[in-house]
Coordinates of C-alpha atoms and ligand atoms in Angstrom, one line a residue:
M1 CA 8.5 10.3 -5.5
V2 CA 6.9 7.1 -6.2
E3 CA 4.0 8.7 -8.2
D4 CA 6.2 11.2 -8.8
L5 CA 8.2 8.9 -10.8
K6 CA 4.9 7.3 -11.5
R7 CA 3.8 10.4 -13.4
K8 CA 6.3 10.7 -15.6
L9 CA 6.8 7.3 -17.5
F10 CA 2.9 8.0 -17.9
I11 CA 4.0 11.4 -19.4
V12 CA 6.6 10.5 -21.8
P13 CA 4.5 8.0 -23.9
A14 CA 1.8 10.0 -24.0
V15 CA 3.3 12.8 -25.7
L16 CA 5.8 10.5 -28.0
L17 CA 2.5 9.1 -29.1
L18 CA 0.9 12.5 -29.4
L19 CA 3.8 13.5 -31.9
S20 CA 4.3 10.4 -33.7
S21 CA 0.4 10.7 -34.5
A22 CA 0.2 14.5 -35.5
Q23 CA 3.6 13.4 -38.2
A24 CA 2.4 10.7 -39.5
G25 CA -0.7 12.6 -41.0
N26 CA -2.4 10.4 -43.3
T27 CA -3.1 10.1 -47.3
D28 CA -6.0 10.7 -49.4
R29 CA -6.3 7.7 -51.4
V30 CA -9.2 9.8 -53.4
L31 CA -6.5 12.6 -54.3
G32 CA -3.4 10.6 -53.8
R33 CA -1.5 13.1 -51.7
N34 CA -0.6 13.5 -48.3
C35 CA -2.5 15.4 -46.0
T36 CA -1.1 17.8 -43.0
D37 CA -2.5 17.2 -39.9
F38 CA -1.9 20.0 -36.9
Q39 CA 1.4 20.4 -35.5
T40 CA 2.4 20.0 -31.9
A41 CA 3.6 22.3 -29.9
N42 CA 4.2 19.7 -27.1
F43 CA 5.6 22.1 -23.7
L44 CA 9.1 23.7 -25.6
R45 CA 7.7 26.9 -26.5
G46 CA 9.2 27.7 -30.0
S47 CA 10.7 31.3 -30.5
K48 CA 8.4 31.1 -34.4
L49 CA 4.8 31.5 -34.3
K50 CA 5.1 28.5 -37.7
V51 CA 1.5 29.3 -38.7
Q52 CA 0.5 26.7 -41.4
F53 CA -2.8 27.4 -43.6
L54 CA -4.5 24.0 -43.8
L55 CA -7.5 23.8 -46.8
F56 CA -10.6 21.3 -46.5
T57 CA -12.7 21.1 -49.5
S58 CA -15.3 19.2 -50.3
S59 CA -13.9 16.6 -52.0
S60 CA -11.4 16.3 -49.6
P61 CA -13.4 16.9 -46.4
S62 CA -10.6 15.0 -43.7
C63 CA -7.8 15.7 -45.6
G64 CA -5.9 18.8 -44.6
E65 CA -4.1 20.7 -47.2
L66 CA -1.4 22.4 -46.5
V67 CA -1.2 25.8 -48.8
L68 CA 2.3 26.7 -48.4
A69 CA 2.9 30.4 -48.8
D70 CA 3.8 32.5 -51.8
D71 CA 2.4 30.8 -54.7
G72 CA 0.9 27.5 -53.2
I73 CA -2.8 29.0 -53.2
K74 CA -2.8 28.6 -57.2
N75 CA -1.2 25.7 -56.9
S76 CA -3.4 24.4 -54.5
S77 CA -7.5 23.0 -55.0
F78 CA -8.5 26.1 -53.6
N79 CA -11.8 27.2 -55.6
S80 CA -11.4 31.2 -55.8
S81 CA -15.2 31.7 -57.1
L82 CA -16.4 29.8 -53.6
E83 CA -16.7 31.6 -50.6
T84 CA -14.1 31.2 -48.0
K85 CA -14.0 30.2 -44.2
I86 CA -11.2 30.9 -41.9
I87 CA -11.3 28.9 -38.8
I88 CA -8.5 30.4 -36.4
H89 CA -9.0 28.8 -32.3
G90 CA -8.0 30.4 -29.1
F91 CA -5.5 29.2 -26.6
R92 CA -3.9 26.1 -26.5
A93 CA -2.5 25.8 -23.0
L94 CA -0.6 22.2 -24.6
G95 CA 0.1 23.0 -27.8
T96 CA -2.3 20.7 -28.9
K97 CA -4.5 20.6 -31.6
P98 CA -8.2 21.7 -30.9
S99 CA -10.4 19.0 -30.4
W100 CA -13.6 20.4 -32.3
I101 CA -11.3 21.7 -35.4
E102 CA -12.4 18.2 -37.7
G103 CA -16.2 18.3 -36.2
L104 CA -16.6 22.1 -37.4
V105 CA -14.8 21.5 -41.0
R106 CA -16.9 18.5 -41.5
A107 CA -19.9 20.3 -40.6
I108 CA -19.4 23.9 -42.4
L109 CA -18.3 21.4 -46.0
H110 CA -21.7 19.3 -45.1
I111 CA -24.3 21.5 -45.7
S112 CA -21.8 24.6 -48.0
H113 CA -19.6 24.1 -51.2
V114 CA -16.8 26.3 -50.1
N115 CA -13.0 26.4 -49.0
V116 CA -12.7 26.0 -45.5
I117 CA -9.0 27.0 -44.3
A118 CA -7.9 26.2 -40.6
V119 CA -5.4 28.4 -39.4
D120 CA -2.8 26.3 -37.2
W121 CA -1.4 28.3 -34.6
V122 CA -0.7 26.1 -31.2
Y123 CA 3.5 27.4 -31.5
G124 CA 1.9 30.6 -31.1
S125 CA -1.0 29.8 -28.5
T126 CA 0.1 27.5 -26.7
G127 CA 2.3 28.0 -22.7
A128 CA 0.6 30.8 -20.7
Y129 CA -2.1 32.8 -21.8
P130 CA -0.4 36.4 -21.5
S131 CA 2.6 35.4 -24.0
A132 CA 0.3 33.8 -26.1
V133 CA -2.2 37.1 -26.4
E134 CA 1.7 39.0 -27.2
N135 CA 1.7 36.8 -30.1
V136 CA -1.8 37.6 -31.7
T137 CA -1.3 40.7 -33.7
Q138 CA 2.1 38.5 -35.4
L139 CA -1.0 35.7 -36.6
A140 CA -3.2 38.5 -37.5
L141 CA -0.2 40.5 -39.6
S142 CA 0.2 37.1 -41.1
I143 CA -2.9 35.8 -41.9
S144 CA -3.9 39.0 -43.2
Q145 CA -1.0 38.9 -45.8
F146 CA -2.7 34.9 -46.9
I147 CA -5.8 36.6 -47.4
S148 CA -4.1 39.6 -49.4
K149 CA -2.8 36.9 -52.0
L150 CA -6.8 34.9 -52.1
L151 CA -7.4 38.8 -52.9
A152 CA -4.9 39.1 -55.3
L153 CA -6.2 36.0 -57.0
G154 CA -9.6 37.7 -57.6
V155 CA -11.7 36.8 -54.1
S156 CA -13.9 39.2 -52.9
G157 CA -13.2 40.5 -49.7
T158 CA -17.5 40.2 -48.7
S159 CA -17.0 36.6 -50.0
I160 CA -14.9 36.4 -46.7
H161 CA -16.1 34.4 -43.4
I162 CA -13.5 34.4 -40.5
I163 CA -14.8 32.3 -37.7
G164 CA -12.8 32.8 -34.5
V165 CA -12.5 31.1 -31.7
S166 CA -11.9 32.7 -28.3
L167 CA -9.0 34.3 -28.5
G168 CA -9.3 33.3 -31.9
A169 CA -12.4 35.8 -32.3
H170 CA -10.4 39.1 -31.5
V171 CA -7.3 37.7 -33.9
G172 CA -10.4 37.7 -36.5
G173 CA -10.8 41.4 -35.6
L174 CA -7.7 42.2 -36.0
V175 CA -7.8 40.4 -39.9
G176 CA -11.0 42.5 -40.2
Q177 CA -9.2 45.6 -39.1
F178 CA -5.8 45.7 -41.5
H179 CA -8.6 44.8 -43.8
G180 CA -10.7 48.2 -43.5
G181 CA -13.3 46.3 -42.2
Q182 CA -15.0 45.2 -45.5
L183 CA -14.3 41.6 -45.2
G184 CA -18.2 39.8 -45.5
R185 CA -18.2 37.9 -42.0
I186 CA -16.7 37.3 -38.6
T187 CA -18.3 34.9 -36.6
G188 CA -16.7 35.6 -32.4
L189 CA -17.0 31.9 -30.7
D190 CA -16.8 33.2 -27.2
P191 CA -14.5 35.8 -27.5
A192 CA -11.9 35.9 -25.1
G193 CA -12.4 37.4 -21.4
P194 CA -9.3 38.2 -19.9
K195 CA -7.0 40.8 -21.4
Y196 CA -10.1 42.1 -24.1
T197 CA -12.9 43.1 -21.3
R198 CA -11.4 46.7 -21.3
A199 CA -9.7 47.1 -24.6
S200 CA -10.3 49.1 -26.7
P201 CA -12.3 48.8 -30.0
E202 CA -9.1 48.3 -31.8
E203 CA -7.5 45.5 -30.1
R204 CA -10.3 43.5 -29.5
L205 CA -13.5 42.1 -31.9
D206 CA -15.7 45.0 -32.1
P207 CA -19.0 45.7 -35.2
G208 CA -15.9 47.8 -37.2
D209 CA -14.3 44.7 -38.0
A210 CA -16.2 43.4 -40.7
L211 CA -19.1 44.5 -42.9
F212 CA -21.6 42.1 -40.2
V213 CA -19.5 41.0 -36.8
E214 CA -21.8 38.2 -34.7
A215 CA -20.8 37.1 -31.1
I216 CA -21.9 34.2 -29.8
H217 CA -21.3 34.2 -25.7
T218 CA -21.5 31.1 -24.3
D219 CA -19.1 32.1 -21.3
S220 CA -19.4 35.2 -19.9
D221 CA -18.7 34.4 -16.2
N222 CA -15.9 32.8 -16.7
F223 CA -13.4 33.0 -19.8
G224 CA -15.7 35.0 -21.7
I225 CA -15.6 38.7 -22.7
R226 CA -19.0 40.4 -21.3
I227 CA -19.6 43.4 -23.0
P228 CA -20.7 42.9 -26.7
V229 CA -18.2 42.8 -29.7
G230 CA -20.6 42.6 -33.0
H231 CA -23.6 43.5 -34.5
I232 CA -25.3 41.0 -33.0
D233 CA -24.4 39.5 -30.1
Y234 CA -25.8 36.0 -28.5
F235 CA -25.8 35.7 -25.0
V236 CA -26.6 31.8 -24.2
N237 CA -27.4 31.9 -20.5
G238 CA -24.8 29.3 -19.5
G239 CA -24.3 27.4 -22.5
K240 CA -27.7 25.6 -21.7
D241 CA -29.4 24.8 -24.5
Q242 CA -32.6 25.6 -25.3
P243 CA -35.3 23.9 -27.4
G244 CA -35.2 25.0 -30.8
C245 CA -32.7 27.4 -30.7
P246 CA -29.5 25.2 -31.1
R247 CA -30.2 24.9 -34.4
F248 CA -30.5 28.4 -35.2
I249 CA -27.3 29.1 -33.4
S250 CA -25.5 26.0 -35.6
A251 CA -27.3 28.0 -39.3
G252 CA -26.1 31.7 -38.0
L253 CA -22.7 29.5 -37.7
L254 CA -22.7 27.4 -41.2
E255 CA -24.6 29.3 -43.4
Q256 CA -23.0 31.3 -46.2
A257 CA -21.1 34.0 -45.8
G258 CA -20.7 37.3 -47.3
V259 CA -24.0 39.1 -46.6
S260 CA -24.2 41.7 -48.3
V261 CA -24.5 43.9 -45.5
R262 CA -22.8 47.6 -45.8
K263 CA -22.5 49.1 -42.7
L264 CA -25.2 48.3 -39.7
P265 CA -26.3 51.5 -38.1
K266 CA -26.6 49.8 -35.0
E267 CA -25.2 47.6 -32.0
V268 CA -28.1 44.9 -31.4
K269 CA -27.3 43.2 -27.9
V270 CA -29.6 39.0 -28.2
Y271 CA -29.8 37.8 -24.9
L272 CA -31.2 34.0 -25.8
M273 CA -33.5 33.2 -23.3
T274 CA -33.4 29.8 -20.5
S275 CA -36.6 31.2 -19.0
P276 CA -39.2 28.4 -18.2
S277 CA -41.0 29.9 -21.3
A278 CA -38.6 28.2 -23.9
P279 CA -38.8 27.6 -26.5
F280 CA -38.5 31.5 -27.1
C281 CA -36.3 31.6 -29.6
V282 CA -35.4 35.1 -30.8
H283 CA -35.4 35.1 -34.3
H284 CA -33.4 38.0 -37.0
S285 CA -34.4 39.7 -39.3
L286 CA -32.3 42.4 -41.8
V287 CA -34.7 44.8 -43.6
E288 CA -33.5 47.5 -46.2
F289 CA -35.3 50.7 -47.1
H290 CA -34.0 52.0 -50.6
L291 CA -34.6 55.5 -51.9
Q292 CA -35.6 55.8 -55.2
K293 CA -33.0 59.5 -55.1
K294 CA -30.6 60.2 -52.5
R295 CA -31.2 62.9 -50.4
N296 CA -28.9 65.2 -49.0
I297 CA -29.8 64.6 -45.1
I298 CA -30.5 61.8 -43.4
T299 CA -33.1 60.1 -44.1
S300 CA -35.2 58.3 -41.1
I301 CA -38.1 55.6 -41.2
E302 CA -39.8 54.1 -38.3
I303 CA -40.5 50.4 -39.4
T304 CA -43.2 48.5 -36.8
L305 CA -43.5 44.2 -37.2
S306 CA -46.9 43.0 -36.2
G307 CA -48.0 39.8 -35.3
N308 CA -50.9 38.3 -34.0
N309 CA -49.4 38.6 -30.4
T310 CA -46.0 40.8 -31.7
K311 CA -45.0 43.7 -32.2
E312 CA -40.9 45.1 -32.5
T313 CA -40.7 49.0 -33.6
A314 CA -37.1 50.0 -34.9
K315 CA -35.5 52.4 -37.2
I316 CA -34.0 52.4 -40.3
I317 CA -31.4 55.3 -40.9
I318 CA -30.6 56.0 -44.3
P319 CA -26.8 58.4 -44.4
K320 CA -26.9 61.4 -46.1
H321 CA -26.0 60.9 -50.5
K322 CA -26.5 57.2 -49.2
E323 CA -29.7 55.5 -51.2
T324 CA -30.3 52.3 -48.6
G325 CA -30.2 52.2 -44.6
K326 CA -30.4 48.8 -43.3
R327 CA -31.2 47.3 -40.2
L328 CA -31.1 44.1 -37.7
L329 CA -34.0 43.2 -35.9
A330 CA -35.1 40.7 -33.6
H331 CA -38.2 39.6 -33.1
R332 CA -40.1 36.7 -31.1
V333 CA -41.9 35.1 -34.0
P334 CA -40.3 34.1 -37.5
L335 CA -40.3 36.4 -40.3
C336 CA -43.1 34.8 -41.7
Q337 CA -45.8 35.1 -39.2
I338 CA -45.1 38.6 -39.5
N339 CA -48.5 39.6 -41.1
S340 CA -47.9 43.5 -41.5
V341 CA -44.8 45.9 -41.9
T342 CA -46.2 49.4 -40.5
L343 CA -43.6 52.5 -42.1
K344 CA -43.7 56.3 -40.6
Y345 CA -41.2 58.6 -42.4
V346 CA -39.8 61.0 -39.8
P347 CA -38.4 64.1 -41.4
K348 CA -36.3 66.0 -40.1
N349 CA -37.0 69.3 -40.0
Q350 CA -34.8 72.2 -39.0
F351 CA -35.9 76.0 -38.4
W352 CA -34.2 77.2 -41.3
R353 CA -35.7 74.6 -43.8
K354 CA -38.4 72.4 -43.7
D355 CA -38.1 68.6 -44.8
E356 CA -39.0 67.1 -47.5
S357 CA -42.9 66.0 -47.1
S358 CA -42.2 62.1 -48.3
I359 CA -40.0 60.1 -49.5
V360 CA -40.5 57.4 -52.3
G361 CA -38.6 54.0 -52.1
E362 CA -38.5 50.4 -51.6
F363 CA -39.2 48.3 -48.6
C364 CA -36.9 44.5 -48.1
A365 CA -36.5 42.1 -45.2
A366 CA -35.0 38.9 -45.2
S367 CA -34.8 36.3 -42.7
L368 CA -31.5 35.5 -41.0
P369 CA -29.2 33.7 -42.1
L370 CA -30.1 34.9 -45.4
N371 CA -30.9 32.0 -47.6
T372 CA -28.0 30.8 -50.5
N373 CA -29.7 33.1 -52.9
R374 CA -29.8 36.1 -50.9
T375 CA -33.5 36.7 -51.9
M376 CA -34.8 39.3 -49.6
S377 CA -39.0 39.7 -49.9
C378 CA -40.0 42.8 -51.0
L379 CA -43.1 45.4 -51.4
P380 CA -43.5 45.2 -54.8
W381 CA -44.2 48.8 -55.9
N382 CA -42.5 51.9 -55.1
L383 CA -43.8 53.2 -51.7
T384 CA -44.4 56.8 -51.3
L385 CA -44.1 57.5 -47.2
P386 CA -45.9 61.2 -46.6
S387 CA -44.1 62.7 -43.5
N388 CA -45.2 61.3 -40.1
T389 CA -48.0 58.9 -41.0
D390 CA -48.2 55.2 -40.3
I391 CA -49.1 52.7 -43.4
S392 CA -49.8 49.7 -43.5
Y393 CA -48.9 47.1 -45.7
V394 CA -48.6 43.1 -45.9
L395 CA -45.2 41.7 -46.2
P396 CA -45.4 39.1 -48.4
A397 CA -43.2 36.3 -47.1
A398 CA -44.4 33.1 -46.9
C399 CA -43.4 30.5 -44.7
A400 CA -41.8 27.8 -46.2
Ligands
LIG1 C1 4.0 12.0 -48.8 O1 5.1 11.5 -47.8 C2 5.9 10.4 -47.9 C3 6.6 10.9 -47.0 O2 7.3 11.9 -46.3 C4 6.5 11.1 -49.5 O3 7.7 10.2 -49.6 C5 5.8 11.0 -50.5 O4 6.2 11.4 -51.5 C6 4.4 11.6 -50.9 N1 3.0 11.7 -51.3 C7 2.8 12.4 -51.9 C8 1.9 12.5 -53.2 O5 3.6 14.0 -52.3
LIG2 C1 1.5 21.7 -58.3 O1 2.2 22.4 -59.5 C2 3.8 21.2 -59.4 C3 4.1 21.2 -60.5 O2 3.5 22.3 -61.6 C4 2.2 19.8 -59.9 O3 3.1 18.8 -60.4 C5 1.4 19.6 -58.4 O4 0.5 18.5 -58.8 C6 0.7 21.0 -58.2 N1 -0.3 20.6 -57.2 C7 -1.4 20.4 -56.9 C8 -2.0 20.3 -55.8 O5 -2.3 20.9 -57.9
LIG3 C1 -15.1 26.0 -59.0 O1 -16.3 26.1 -58.3 C2 -17.4 26.5 -59.3 C3 -18.6 26.8 -58.7 O2 -19.2 25.6 -57.9 C4 -17.5 25.6 -60.1 O3 -18.5 25.8 -61.2 C5 -15.6 25.1 -61.2 O4 -15.9 23.9 -61.9 C6 -15.0 24.8 -59.1 N1 -13.4 25.2 -59.8 C7 -12.9 24.3 -60.0 C8 -11.6 24.1 -60.7 O5 -13.2 23.2 -59.4
LIG4 C1 5.1 34.0 -29.0 O1 5.0 35.3 -27.2 C2 6.1 34.6 -26.5 C3 5.6 35.2 -25.3 O2 6.3 36.7 -25.2 C4 7.2 35.0 -26.9 O3 9.0 34.4 -27.1 C5 7.4 34.3 -28.4 O4 8.7 34.8 -29.3 C6 6.3 34.8 -29.4 N1 6.5 34.1 -30.8 C7 6.4 34.8 -31.8 C8 6.6 34.1 -33.3 O5 6.6 36.4 -31.6
LIG5 C1 -53.5 35.1 -36.4 O1 -54.9 34.8 -36.0 C2 -55.7 34.6 -36.8 C3 -57.0 34.9 -36.6 O2 -57.0 34.8 -35.2 C4 -55.4 33.1 -37.8 O3 -56.3 32.5 -38.6 C5 -54.0 33.2 -38.3 O4 -53.5 31.8 -38.5 C6 -52.9 33.7 -37.0 N1 -51.6 33.3 -37.5 C7 -50.5 32.9 -37.1 C8 -49.4 32.7 -37.8 O5 -51.0 32.2 -35.7
LIG6 C1 -32.0 29.8 -55.3 O1 -32.7 30.3 -56.9 C2 -32.5 28.8 -57.7 C3 -32.2 29.5 -59.4 O2 -33.1 30.3 -59.3 C4 -34.1 28.3 -57.2 O3 -34.2 27.2 -58.2 C5 -33.8 28.5 -55.9 O4 -35.4 27.6 -55.6 C6 -33.9 29.4 -55.2 N1 -33.3 28.9 -54.1 C7 -34.2 29.4 -53.0 C8 -33.8 28.8 -51.5 O5 -34.5 30.3 -52.7
LIG7 C1 -39.7 53.0 -59.5 O1 -39.7 53.8 -59.4 C2 -38.2 54.1 -60.6 C3 -37.8 56.0 -61.0 O2 -39.4 56.4 -61.2 C4 -38.5 53.6 -61.8 O3 -37.1 53.6 -62.4 C5 -39.2 52.0 -61.3 O4 -39.3 51.3 -62.1 C6 -40.0 52.0 -60.5 N1 -40.3 50.7 -59.5 C7 -41.5 49.7 -59.5 C8 -41.8 48.9 -59.6 O5 -42.5 50.7 -60.1

């Protein structure tokens, strides 16, 4: 009884403190305007989602600018010629601001000149997990409306990168789906498992939700989802750090948005190993083949990347009536240590029609994440690939 009372006496001032600190906010002296912070939903769940969009820019990385619906975006510091990262948090049992938000926003703005929008939906995310899940569709709709307003300002869909954490990853998936899978990129950080592992791709994050979808799983034995949900899925064992690798993860995370990748043909599951042989990081490359002439049949090219002690083989498929086929590759050494690439055109001979005996085109490769200029190293001539013949080339990718 006495213990109970003590606890109550303790909790009340703590809650008041939280509320007052959230409401007071701070003023940005340089810009002379008030900063807006996340709301605090306390324990009384509201009946409204009360979604807030807080804009952070390089000139004020720690002062959130409340962007109101309607014409609020036009009248804000949002710069439509820059890329935009939208951060969506997940379930917040106590209805409080996620502690990692500020650090993530600052880290992004430290390395890139972009618009960062933090979506505050603490009101809808609080209480019990299933009720937060029930609010997801409505939340995804309001974020989609917000994005539509950005698109109306001339922002390109490919320049939008959604970073969703836990339940927020699936919200990002829904938002992407509402935009026909044409937004640039979605990164799911520990996509939530409960209620989603058996969900259909329409209900959860999946590779169809954006041009490039990646997920980093660090908690798949607990709250995280166990199944792959992106074009690339990184499974980091038990969240243990691994020499050399975490740097890549954050760079994968923080690099420029809007990788101009069109539909990727295959899902890739990547296990980041925490084996005794660390640092065995996996490197990723994007490889492309551009046909000189479109074909009315699918084109299949086997590619092998060879280094001193490594050989990785994969297939690029170019859909019919398309010029370009793209593929993500995982390999153990950086791309710049790959000595040669071997290409083999595998014709699709059908008994009523013989496929062409050779194809002509261009091969390009780039290590991921793409650099700011999105430059790829290409073999510098129109290659002729005779059918079923291995042809090797030196790959012109120098280590920086
Ligand atoms: C900041 O907020 C205070 C208190 O609400 C208000 O009096 C002041 O006018 C605001 N300043 C600006 C620049 O909007
Ligand atoms: C928004 O518009 C009003 C009126 O035109 C202006 O006074 C204000 O400075 C603008 N705010 C921003 C952030 O541009
Ligand atoms: C928007 O960003 C571009 C590219 O960095 C820059 O040239 C331009 O001045 C910015 N516009 C405003 C209004 O800050
Ligand atoms: C969010 O879900 C809870 C639980 O189902 C519900 O009470 C609340 O009305 C929902 N909020 C909105 C805005 O739909
Ligand atoms: C590959 O092996 C050759 C010959 O042993 C060596 O000269 C070269 O430096 C090696 N390259 C890499 C990237 O290790
Ligand atoms: C990007 O392009 C600019 C201008 O062409 C060049 O100066 C810069 O070095 C390039 N950056 C990279 C990472 O390739
Ligand atoms: C490749 O072939 C096309 C079509 O003949 C031509 O337009 C292009 O200039 C060629 N590219 C190179 C690098 O030779």
